[in-house]
PDB file of C-alpha atoms in Angstrom:
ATOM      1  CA  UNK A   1       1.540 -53.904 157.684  1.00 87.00           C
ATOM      2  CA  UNK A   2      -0.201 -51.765 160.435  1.00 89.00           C
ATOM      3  CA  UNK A   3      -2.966 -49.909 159.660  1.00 87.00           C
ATOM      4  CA  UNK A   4      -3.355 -46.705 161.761  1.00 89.00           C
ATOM      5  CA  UNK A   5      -6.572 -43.984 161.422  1.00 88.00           C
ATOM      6  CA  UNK A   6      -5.242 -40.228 161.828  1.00 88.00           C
ATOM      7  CA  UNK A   7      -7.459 -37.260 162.420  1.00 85.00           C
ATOM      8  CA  UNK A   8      -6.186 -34.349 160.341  1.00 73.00           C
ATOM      9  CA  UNK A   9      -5.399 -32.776 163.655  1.00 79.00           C
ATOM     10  CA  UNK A  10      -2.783 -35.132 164.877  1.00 85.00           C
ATOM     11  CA  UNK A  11      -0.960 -35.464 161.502  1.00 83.00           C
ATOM     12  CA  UNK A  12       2.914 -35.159 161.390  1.00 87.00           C
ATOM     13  CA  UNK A  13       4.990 -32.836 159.128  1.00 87.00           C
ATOM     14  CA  UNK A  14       6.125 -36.489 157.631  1.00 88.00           C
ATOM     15  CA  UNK A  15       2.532 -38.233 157.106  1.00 87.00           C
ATOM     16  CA  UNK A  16       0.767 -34.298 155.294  1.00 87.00           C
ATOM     17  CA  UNK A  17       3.960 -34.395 153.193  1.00 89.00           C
ATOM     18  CA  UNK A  18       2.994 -37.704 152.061  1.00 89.00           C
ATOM     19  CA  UNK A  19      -0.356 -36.508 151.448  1.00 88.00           C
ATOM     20  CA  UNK A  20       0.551 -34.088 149.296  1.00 87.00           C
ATOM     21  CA  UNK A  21       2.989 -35.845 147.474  1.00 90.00           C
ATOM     22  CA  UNK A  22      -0.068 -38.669 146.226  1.00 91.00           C
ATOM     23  CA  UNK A  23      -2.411 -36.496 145.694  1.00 88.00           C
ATOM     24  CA  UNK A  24      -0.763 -32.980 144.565  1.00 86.00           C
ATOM     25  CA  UNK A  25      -4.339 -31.382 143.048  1.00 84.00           C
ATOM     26  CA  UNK A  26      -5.814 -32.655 146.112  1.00 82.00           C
ATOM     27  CA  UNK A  27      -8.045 -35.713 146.145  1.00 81.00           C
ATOM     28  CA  UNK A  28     -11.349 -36.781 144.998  1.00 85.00           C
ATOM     29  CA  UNK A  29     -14.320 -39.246 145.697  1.00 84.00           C
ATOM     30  CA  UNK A  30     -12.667 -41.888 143.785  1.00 89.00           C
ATOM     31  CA  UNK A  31      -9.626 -41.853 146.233  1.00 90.00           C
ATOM     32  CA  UNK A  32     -11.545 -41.729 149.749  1.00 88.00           C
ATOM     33  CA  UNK A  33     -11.908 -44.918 151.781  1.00 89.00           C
ATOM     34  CA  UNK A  34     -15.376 -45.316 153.593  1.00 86.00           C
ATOM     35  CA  UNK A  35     -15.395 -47.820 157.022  1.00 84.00           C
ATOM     36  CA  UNK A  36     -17.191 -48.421 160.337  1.00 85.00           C
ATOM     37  CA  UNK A  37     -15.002 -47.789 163.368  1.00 82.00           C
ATOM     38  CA  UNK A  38     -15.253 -49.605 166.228  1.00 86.00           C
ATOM     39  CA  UNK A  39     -17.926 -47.584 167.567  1.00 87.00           C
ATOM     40  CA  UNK A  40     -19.884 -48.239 164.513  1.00 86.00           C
ATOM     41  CA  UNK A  41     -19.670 -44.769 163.384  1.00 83.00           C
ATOM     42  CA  UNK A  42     -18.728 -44.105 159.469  1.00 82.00           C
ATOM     43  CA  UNK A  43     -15.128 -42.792 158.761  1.00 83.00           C
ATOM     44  CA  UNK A  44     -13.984 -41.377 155.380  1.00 85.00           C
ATOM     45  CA  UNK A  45     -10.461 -41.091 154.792  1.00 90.00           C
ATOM     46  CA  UNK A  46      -8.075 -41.092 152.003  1.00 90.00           C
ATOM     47  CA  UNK A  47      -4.965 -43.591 152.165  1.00 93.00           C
ATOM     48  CA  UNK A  48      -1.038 -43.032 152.495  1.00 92.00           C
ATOM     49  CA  UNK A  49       1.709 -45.672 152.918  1.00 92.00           C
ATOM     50  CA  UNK A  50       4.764 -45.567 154.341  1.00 88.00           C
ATOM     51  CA  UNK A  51       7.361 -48.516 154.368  1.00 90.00           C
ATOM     52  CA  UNK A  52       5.710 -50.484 157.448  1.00 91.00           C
ATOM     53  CA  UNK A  53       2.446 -48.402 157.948  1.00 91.00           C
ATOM     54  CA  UNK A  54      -0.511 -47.749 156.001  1.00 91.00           C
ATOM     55  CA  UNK A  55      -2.377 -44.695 157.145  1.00 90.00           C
ATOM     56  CA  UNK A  56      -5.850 -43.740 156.911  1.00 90.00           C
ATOM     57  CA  UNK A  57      -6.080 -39.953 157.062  1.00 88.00           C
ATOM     58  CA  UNK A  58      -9.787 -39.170 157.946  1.00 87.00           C
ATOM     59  CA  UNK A  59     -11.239 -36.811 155.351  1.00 82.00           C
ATOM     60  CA  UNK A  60     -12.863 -32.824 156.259  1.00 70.00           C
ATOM     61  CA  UNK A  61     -12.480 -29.771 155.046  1.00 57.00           C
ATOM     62  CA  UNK A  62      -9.568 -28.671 157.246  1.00 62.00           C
ATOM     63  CA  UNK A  63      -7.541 -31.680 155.823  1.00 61.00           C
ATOM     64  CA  UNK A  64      -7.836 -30.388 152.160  1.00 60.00           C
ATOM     65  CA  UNK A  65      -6.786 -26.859 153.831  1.00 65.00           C
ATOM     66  CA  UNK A  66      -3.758 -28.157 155.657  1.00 64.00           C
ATOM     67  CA  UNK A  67      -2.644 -29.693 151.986  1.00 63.00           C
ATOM     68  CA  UNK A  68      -3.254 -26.903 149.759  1.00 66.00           C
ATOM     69  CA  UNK A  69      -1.670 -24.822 152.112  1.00 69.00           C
ATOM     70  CA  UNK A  70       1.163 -27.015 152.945  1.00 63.00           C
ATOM     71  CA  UNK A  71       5.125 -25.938 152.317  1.00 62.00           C
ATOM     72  CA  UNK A  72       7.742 -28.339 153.530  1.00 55.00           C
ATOM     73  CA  UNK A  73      10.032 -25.509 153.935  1.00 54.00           C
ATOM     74  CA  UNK A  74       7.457 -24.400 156.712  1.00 55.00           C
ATOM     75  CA  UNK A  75       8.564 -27.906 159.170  1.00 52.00           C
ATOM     76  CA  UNK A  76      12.320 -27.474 158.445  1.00 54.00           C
ATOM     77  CA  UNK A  77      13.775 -30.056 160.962  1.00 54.00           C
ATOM     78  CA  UNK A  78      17.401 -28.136 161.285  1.00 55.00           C
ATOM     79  CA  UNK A  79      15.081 -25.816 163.076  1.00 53.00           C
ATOM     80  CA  UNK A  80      14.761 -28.346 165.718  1.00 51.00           C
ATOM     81  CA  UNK A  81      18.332 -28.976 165.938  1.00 57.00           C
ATOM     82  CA  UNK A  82      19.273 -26.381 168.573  1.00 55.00           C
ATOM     83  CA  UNK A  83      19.612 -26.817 171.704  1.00 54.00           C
ATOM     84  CA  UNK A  84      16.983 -24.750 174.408  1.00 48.00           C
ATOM     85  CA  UNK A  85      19.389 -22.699 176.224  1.00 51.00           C
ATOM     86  CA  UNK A  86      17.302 -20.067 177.799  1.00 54.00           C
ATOM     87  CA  UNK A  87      14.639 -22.315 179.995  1.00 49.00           C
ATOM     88  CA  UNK A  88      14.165 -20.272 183.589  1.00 49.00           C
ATOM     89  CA  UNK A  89      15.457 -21.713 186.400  1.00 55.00           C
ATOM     90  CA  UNK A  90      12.526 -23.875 188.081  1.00 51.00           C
ATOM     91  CA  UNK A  91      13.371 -22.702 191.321  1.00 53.00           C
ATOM     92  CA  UNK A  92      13.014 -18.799 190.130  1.00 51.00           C
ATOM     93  CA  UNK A  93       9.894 -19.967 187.956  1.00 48.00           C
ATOM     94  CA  UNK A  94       8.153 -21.956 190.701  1.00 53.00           C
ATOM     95  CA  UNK A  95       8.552 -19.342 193.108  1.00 55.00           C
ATOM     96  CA  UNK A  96       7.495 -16.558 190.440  1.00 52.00           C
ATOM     97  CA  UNK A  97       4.176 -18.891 190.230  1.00 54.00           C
ATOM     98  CA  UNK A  98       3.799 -18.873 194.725  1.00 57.00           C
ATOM     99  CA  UNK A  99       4.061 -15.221 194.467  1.00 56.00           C
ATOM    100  CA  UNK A 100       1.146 -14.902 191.514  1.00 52.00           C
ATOM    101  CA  UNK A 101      -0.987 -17.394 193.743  1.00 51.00           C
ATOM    102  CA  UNK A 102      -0.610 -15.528 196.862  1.00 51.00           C
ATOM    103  CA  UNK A 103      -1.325 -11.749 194.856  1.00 50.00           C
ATOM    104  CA  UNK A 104      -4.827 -14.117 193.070  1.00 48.00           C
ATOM    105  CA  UNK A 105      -5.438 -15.291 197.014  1.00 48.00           C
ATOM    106  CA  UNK A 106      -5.014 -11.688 198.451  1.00 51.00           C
ATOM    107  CA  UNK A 107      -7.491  -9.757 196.034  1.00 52.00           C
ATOM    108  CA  UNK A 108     -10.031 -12.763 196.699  1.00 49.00           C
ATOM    109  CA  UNK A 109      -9.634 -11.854 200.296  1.00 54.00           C
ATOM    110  CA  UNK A 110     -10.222  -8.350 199.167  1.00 55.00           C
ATOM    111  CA  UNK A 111     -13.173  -8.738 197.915  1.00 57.00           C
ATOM    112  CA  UNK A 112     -14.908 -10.927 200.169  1.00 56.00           C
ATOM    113  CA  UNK A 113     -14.462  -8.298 203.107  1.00 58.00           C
ATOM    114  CA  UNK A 114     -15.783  -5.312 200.691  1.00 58.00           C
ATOM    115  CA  UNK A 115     -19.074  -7.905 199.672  1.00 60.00           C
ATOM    116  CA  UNK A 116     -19.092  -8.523 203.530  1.00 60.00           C
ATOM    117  CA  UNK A 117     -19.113  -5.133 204.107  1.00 58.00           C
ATOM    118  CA  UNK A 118     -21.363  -3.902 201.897  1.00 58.00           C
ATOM    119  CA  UNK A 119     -23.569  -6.490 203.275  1.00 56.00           C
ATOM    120  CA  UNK A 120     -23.421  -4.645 206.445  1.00 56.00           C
ATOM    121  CA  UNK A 121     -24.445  -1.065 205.157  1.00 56.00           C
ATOM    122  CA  UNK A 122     -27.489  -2.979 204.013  1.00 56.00           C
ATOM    123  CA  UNK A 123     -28.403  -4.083 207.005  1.00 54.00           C
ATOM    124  CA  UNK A 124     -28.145  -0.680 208.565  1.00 52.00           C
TER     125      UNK A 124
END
């Protein structure tokens, strides 16, 4: 069986519904894991298994957040099922994106001369 660490931040729909699923009131001191990573550092984190995969889901206070807030309806995957049918044309976009660059490069321009020229007064 693998054994993979997660950070609460990278966790899937799949792995958090897992989560909550084991430990529905949340979970306690009895249930967290404590280990040295490979930099030597000390990692607390509560388990969940899959089929092939056991996970180790490091613990913090955004983790127990994510869970108590956590709705499956909210990761619905027919969502997903849709195709994207109204992506710009690159062409159009890319060109959009010269024509922002070259109105950025213009009002740099713009105010170099005025610094220059207020240089100039000073001088006077």
């Amino acid at each position: 069986m693998k054994r993979i660490i997660v950070d609460f931040k990278k966790l899937t729909p799949e792995i958090l519904s897992l989560l909550v699923e084991k430990y529905p009131d949340g979970y306690d001191d009895d249930n967290v894991i404590t280990f040295k990573n490979a930099k030597n550092e000390t990692v607390e984190a509560v388990e969940v298994k899959t089929e092939d995969t056991i996970y180790l889901v490091k613990v913090s206070s955004r983790l127990e957040t994510s869970m108590a807030n956590f709705d499956e309806d909210d990761y619905d995957d027919t969502d997903f099922q849709e195709p994207i049918t109204d992506l710009p044309d690159k062409k159009k976009f890319e060109e959009e994106e010269e024509e922002e660059d070259e109105e950025d490069h213009d009002d740099h321009d713009d105010e170099i001369r005025k610094e220059r020229n207020d240089d100039r007064d000073g001088e006077e």
